[in-house]
Coordinates of C-alpha atoms in Angstrom, one line a residue:
X1 CA -0.1 -0.1 0.0
X2 CA 1.5 3.6 -1.3
X3 CA 2.4 5.6 1.7
X4 CA 0.3 8.8 1.8
X5 CA 3.1 11.1 2.8
X6 CA 5.1 9.7 0.2
X7 CA 2.1 10.3 -2.6
X8 CA 1.7 13.7 -1.3
X9 CA 5.6 14.8 -1.6
X10 CA 5.5 13.0 -5.2
X11 CA 2.7 15.2 -6.3
X12 CA 4.2 18.5 -4.8
X13 CA 7.6 17.7 -6.6
X14 CA 5.5 17.3 -9.6
X15 CA 3.1 20.3 -9.3
X16 CA 6.5 22.3 -8.9
X17 CA 8.2 20.8 -11.6
X18 CA 5.3 21.8 -13.9
X19 CA 5.0 25.3 -12.6
X20 CA 8.9 26.0 -13.0
X21 CA 8.7 24.7 -16.5
X22 CA 5.7 27.0 -17.3
X23 CA 7.6 29.9 -15.9
X24 CA 10.9 29.1 -17.7
X25 CA 8.9 29.2 -21.0
X26 CA 7.3 32.4 -20.2
X27 CA 10.7 34.0 -19.1
X28 CA 13.0 32.7 -21.6
X29 CA 12.1 35.6 -24.2
X30 CA 12.7 38.2 -21.5
X31 CA 16.1 36.2 -20.8
X32 CA 16.8 36.2 -24.3
X33 CA 16.3 40.0 -24.7
X34 CA 18.5 40.9 -21.6
X35 CA 21.3 38.3 -23.1
X36 CA 21.0 40.2 -26.6
X37 CA 21.3 43.7 -25.0
X38 CA 24.9 42.6 -23.6
X39 CA 26.1 41.2 -27.0
X40 CA 27.7 43.2 -30.0
X41 CA 26.3 42.9 -33.3
X42 CA 28.3 40.4 -34.9
X43 CA 27.5 37.9 -32.3
X44 CA 23.6 38.3 -32.2
X45 CA 23.1 36.2 -35.3
X46 CA 26.1 33.7 -34.6
X47 CA 25.3 30.1 -34.9
X48 CA 24.9 28.2 -31.9
X49 CA 23.4 28.9 -28.5
X50 CA 25.2 31.4 -26.3
X51 CA 23.3 32.8 -23.6
X52 CA 26.4 34.9 -22.5
X53 CA 28.4 37.0 -25.0
X54 CA 31.8 36.2 -25.7
X55 CA 32.6 39.8 -25.9
X56 CA 30.6 42.1 -23.6
X57 CA 28.9 45.3 -25.3
X58 CA 26.4 46.1 -22.4
X59 CA 28.0 49.7 -22.0
X60 CA 27.9 50.5 -25.9
X61 CA 24.4 49.2 -26.0
X62 CA 22.8 50.7 -23.3
X63 CA 24.5 54.2 -24.0
X64 CA 23.4 54.1 -27.6
X65 CA 19.8 53.4 -26.3
X66 CA 19.8 56.4 -24.3
X67 CA 21.5 58.6 -26.9
X68 CA 20.4 57.2 -30.2
X69 CA 16.8 58.2 -29.4
X70 CA 15.2 60.3 -26.6
X71 CA 14.3 57.3 -24.7
X72 CA 14.0 59.1 -21.3
X73 CA 11.6 61.5 -23.2
X74 CA 9.3 58.4 -24.2
X75 CA 9.5 57.1 -20.5
X76 CA 8.1 60.4 -19.4
X77 CA 5.4 60.5 -22.1
X78 CA 4.5 56.8 -20.9
X79 CA 4.2 58.1 -17.4
X80 CA 2.1 60.9 -18.2
X81 CA -0.3 59.0 -20.5
X82 CA -0.7 56.1 -18.1
X83 CA -1.0 58.3 -15.1
X84 CA -3.6 60.5 -16.8
X85 CA -5.6 57.5 -18.0
X86 CA -5.2 55.8 -14.7
X87 CA -6.6 59.0 -12.6
X88 CA -9.4 59.5 -15.0
X89 CA -10.5 55.7 -15.0
X90 CA -10.6 55.9 -11.1
X91 CA -13.0 59.0 -11.2
X92 CA -14.9 57.1 -13.5
X93 CA -15.0 53.6 -12.3
X94 CA -15.3 53.8 -8.5
X95 CA -18.6 56.1 -8.6
X96 CA -19.9 54.0 -11.3
X97 CA -19.1 50.6 -9.7
X98 CA -20.8 52.1 -6.5
X99 CA -24.1 52.8 -8.3
X100 CA -24.3 49.3 -9.8
X101 CA -23.2 47.7 -6.4
X102 CA -25.4 49.4 -3.7
X103 CA -27.8 51.5 -5.4
X104 CA -31.4 50.8 -7.2
X105 CA -32.4 52.8 -10.3
X106 CA -34.3 52.2 -13.3
X107 CA -32.6 50.7 -16.1
X108 CA -29.8 49.0 -13.7
X109 CA -30.2 45.6 -15.2
X110 CA -29.8 47.0 -19.0
X111 CA -26.9 49.3 -18.1
X112 CA -25.1 46.6 -16.3
X113 CA -25.5 44.4 -19.5
X114 CA -24.1 46.9 -21.6
X115 CA -21.2 47.0 -19.3
X116 CA -20.5 43.3 -19.6
X117 CA -21.3 43.6 -23.3
X118 CA -18.4 46.1 -24.1
X119 CA -16.0 44.0 -22.3
X120 CA -16.5 41.3 -25.1
X121 CA -15.9 43.9 -27.9
X122 CA -12.0 44.2 -28.7
X123 CA -10.8 47.6 -28.9
X124 CA -9.5 47.4 -32.3
X125 CA -13.3 47.3 -33.5
X126 CA -13.9 50.5 -32.4
X127 CA -10.5 52.1 -33.4
X128 CA -11.7 53.4 -36.6
X129 CA -14.6 55.3 -35.4
X130 CA -12.7 56.6 -32.5
X131 CA -9.9 58.0 -34.8
X132 CA -12.5 59.6 -37.2
X133 CA -14.0 61.5 -34.0
X134 CA -10.6 62.8 -32.7
X135 CA -9.9 63.6 -36.4
X136 CA -13.0 66.0 -36.4
X137 CA -12.3 67.1 -33.0
X138 CA -8.7 68.3 -34.1
X139 CA -7.1 66.1 -31.3
X140 CA -5.1 63.8 -33.3
X141 CA -1.3 63.9 -32.4
X142 CA -1.9 65.1 -29.1
X143 CA -1.4 63.9 -25.7
X144 CA -5.3 64.0 -25.4
X145 CA -5.6 61.4 -28.2
X146 CA -3.7 59.0 -26.3
X147 CA -5.9 59.4 -23.0
X148 CA -9.4 60.3 -24.2
X149 CA -10.6 57.1 -25.3
X150 CA -9.7 55.0 -22.1
X151 CA -11.2 57.3 -19.8
X152 CA -14.4 55.0 -19.0
X153 CA -13.0 51.2 -18.1
X154 CA -15.5 48.5 -18.5
X155 CA -13.1 46.2 -16.6
X156 CA -12.3 48.7 -13.8
X157 CA -16.2 49.2 -13.4
X158 CA -16.5 45.3 -13.3
X159 CA -13.8 44.8 -10.9
X160 CA -14.8 47.6 -8.3
X161 CA -18.4 46.5 -8.4
X162 CA -17.2 43.0 -7.6
X163 CA -15.3 44.4 -4.7
X164 CA -18.1 46.8 -3.5
X165 CA -20.6 43.6 -3.5
X166 CA -18.6 42.4 -0.5
X167 CA -18.7 45.7 1.8
X168 CA -21.4 45.4 4.4
X169 CA -24.6 47.7 3.9
X170 CA -24.3 48.4 7.6
X171 CA -21.0 50.5 6.8
X172 CA -22.8 52.3 4.2
X173 CA -25.8 53.0 6.3
X174 CA -23.6 54.4 9.3
X175 CA -21.8 56.8 6.9
X176 CA -25.2 58.1 5.5
X177 CA -26.3 58.5 9.2
X178 CA -23.0 60.6 10.0
X179 CA -24.4 62.8 7.1
X180 CA -22.2 61.7 4.4
X181 CA -23.6 62.3 0.8
X182 CA -23.2 59.8 -1.8
X183 CA -20.0 61.2 -3.5
X184 CA -18.4 61.8 -0.2
X185 CA -19.1 58.0 1.0
X186 CA -17.3 56.8 -2.3
X187 CA -14.1 58.9 -1.8
X188 CA -13.7 58.7 2.1
X189 CA -15.2 55.3 3.0
X190 CA -15.4 52.9 0.0
X191 CA -12.0 53.9 -1.9
X192 CA -9.9 53.4 1.5
X193 CA -11.7 50.1 2.0
X194 CA -11.2 49.1 -1.7
X195 CA -7.4 49.7 -1.9
X196 CA -6.5 46.3 -2.9
X197 CA -9.0 46.1 -5.7
X198 CA -7.8 49.5 -6.6
X199 CA -4.3 48.6 -6.7
X200 CA -4.8 45.4 -8.6
X201 CA -6.8 47.5 -11.4
X202 CA -3.9 50.1 -11.3
X203 CA -1.3 47.3 -12.3
X204 CA -3.9 45.9 -15.1
X205 CA -4.4 49.5 -16.7
X206 CA -0.5 50.5 -16.3
X207 CA 0.8 47.5 -17.7
X208 CA -1.9 47.4 -20.8
X209 CA -1.6 51.0 -21.7
X210 CA 2.4 51.3 -21.0
X211 CA 2.7 48.4 -23.6
X212 CA 0.3 49.5 -25.8
X213 CA 1.8 50.0 -29.5
X214 CA -1.6 49.8 -31.7
X215 CA -3.2 52.9 -30.5
X216 CA 0.0 55.2 -30.3
X217 CA 0.9 54.2 -33.8
X218 CA -2.6 55.4 -35.2
X219 CA -2.9 58.8 -33.5
X220 CA 0.7 60.0 -33.0
X221 CA 3.0 61.4 -35.8
X222 CA 5.5 63.4 -33.9
X223 CA 8.5 61.8 -32.4
X224 CA 8.4 64.1 -29.3
X225 CA 4.8 62.6 -28.3
X226 CA 5.9 58.9 -28.7
X227 CA 5.3 56.6 -25.9
X228 CA 8.0 53.7 -24.9
X229 CA 6.8 51.1 -27.5
X230 CA 6.5 53.3 -30.2
X231 CA 9.7 54.9 -29.5
X232 CA 11.5 51.5 -30.3
X233 CA 10.5 52.3 -33.9
X234 CA 13.2 54.7 -34.2
X235 CA 16.0 52.4 -33.5
X236 CA 15.7 51.4 -37.1
X237 CA 18.3 52.9 -39.4
X238 CA 17.6 53.1 -43.2
X239 CA 21.4 52.1 -43.9
X240 CA 22.1 49.5 -41.4
X241 CA 18.6 48.4 -40.7
X242 CA 17.4 47.8 -37.0
X243 CA 20.4 47.7 -34.5
X244 CA 19.3 44.9 -32.4
X245 CA 21.6 45.3 -29.4
X246 CA 20.5 48.9 -28.7
X247 CA 17.2 48.0 -29.5
X248 CA 17.0 45.1 -26.7
X249 CA 18.8 47.5 -24.3
X250 CA 16.0 49.9 -24.7
X251 CA 13.4 47.4 -24.5
X252 CA 15.1 46.4 -21.1
X253 CA 15.1 49.9 -19.8
X254 CA 11.4 50.2 -20.9
X255 CA 10.3 46.8 -19.2
X256 CA 12.1 47.8 -16.0
X257 CA 9.5 50.3 -14.6
X258 CA 6.8 47.9 -15.0
X259 CA 8.8 45.1 -13.2
X260 CA 9.7 47.2 -10.4
X261 CA 5.8 48.8 -10.1
X262 CA 4.5 45.1 -10.0
X263 CA 7.0 44.0 -7.4
X264 CA 6.3 46.7 -5.1
X265 CA 2.6 46.0 -5.3
X266 CA 2.8 42.4 -5.7
X267 CA 0.8 41.5 -2.2
X268 CA -1.9 44.3 -2.9
X269 CA -2.3 43.0 -6.4
X270 CA -2.9 39.3 -5.1
X271 CA -5.2 40.6 -2.2
X272 CA -7.2 42.6 -4.9
X273 CA -7.7 39.9 -7.4
X274 CA -8.8 37.4 -4.7
X275 CA -11.3 39.6 -2.6
X276 CA -12.7 40.9 -6.3
X277 CA -13.9 37.3 -6.9
X278 CA -17.3 37.0 -8.8
X279 CA -20.2 37.8 -6.5
X280 CA -23.9 37.8 -7.4

C-alpha cells in the first residue's frame, strides 16, 4: 500500500516541476532579450546557442539606447499617459461601480448588461470610429488622443463593482447616518476599503497602456509624443537596418519600470484579485 506522505510529496514535486517549467517558458523571451542587450552586433546572429556574450557590449548598447533616441522622453510620455488614464479611470470607475453595487435605479440591469457587453468587444473594433471622431475634434497627434478613448474602463467598473458587492451595507448606512453624501461616501469610506482592488486594477491599467503599441501608432505622428513601445521604432536605421543590441537594451529599460511597479505592489495585487471574486 502506497504511503500517503510519499504520495503527497511526489505530487508536490510534480506540481512544482510543472510550474517551474511553465515559468521558464514564459521567462525565456525576457532572458534572451537581456542576453541580446549585452552582445555586440556580430554575435547576435552567430550560429549556436550562447546565453552569455563572448565579448561584452553592454555599456555601448545601453549608452546608444539612451542617446540614439530620446528614450527618457518616451519614458516620461509613458508616465504622463498611463498616469492620466489611470486617474481618470478611477474617477469614473469608483462612482459607477458603487451605483451598480449598492444603488437601485431604473434601467440598472440593462446598463450593467451593456458594461458586460463592452468587455467582449475588442478595442480594435472601435479604433476607426474613434480615430475619425478625434480627427473631427482636432485632437490627433496630441497627448489627449492617447488618453481620452480610455477614460471609461468597463473592466475597472466590473472589478470595483465585484469588490463593493462584498462591502457590508451596515457600513454604508452608518456613513449616511453621519451625514455623508453619496460622493463623499465613495471617496472617504469605500475607496480606502477598496485599496487592494484599486491597486490590482492600477497594475492591469498601467501594464496595458504602457505596452500599447497599436493605438499610439494610429494617432501619433510626432516623435516628441511617442510612448515607449512606439519609440522603439526609431532604433531602425535606413542604412544598416535595425540595430538589435541597442533595441534590446532600450526594451530592457522600458520593461524595468513595469517590473519594479509590479514587485512593489505584488501583495496588494494578489489581495485585490482574490477579494474581487465573482459575486452575484
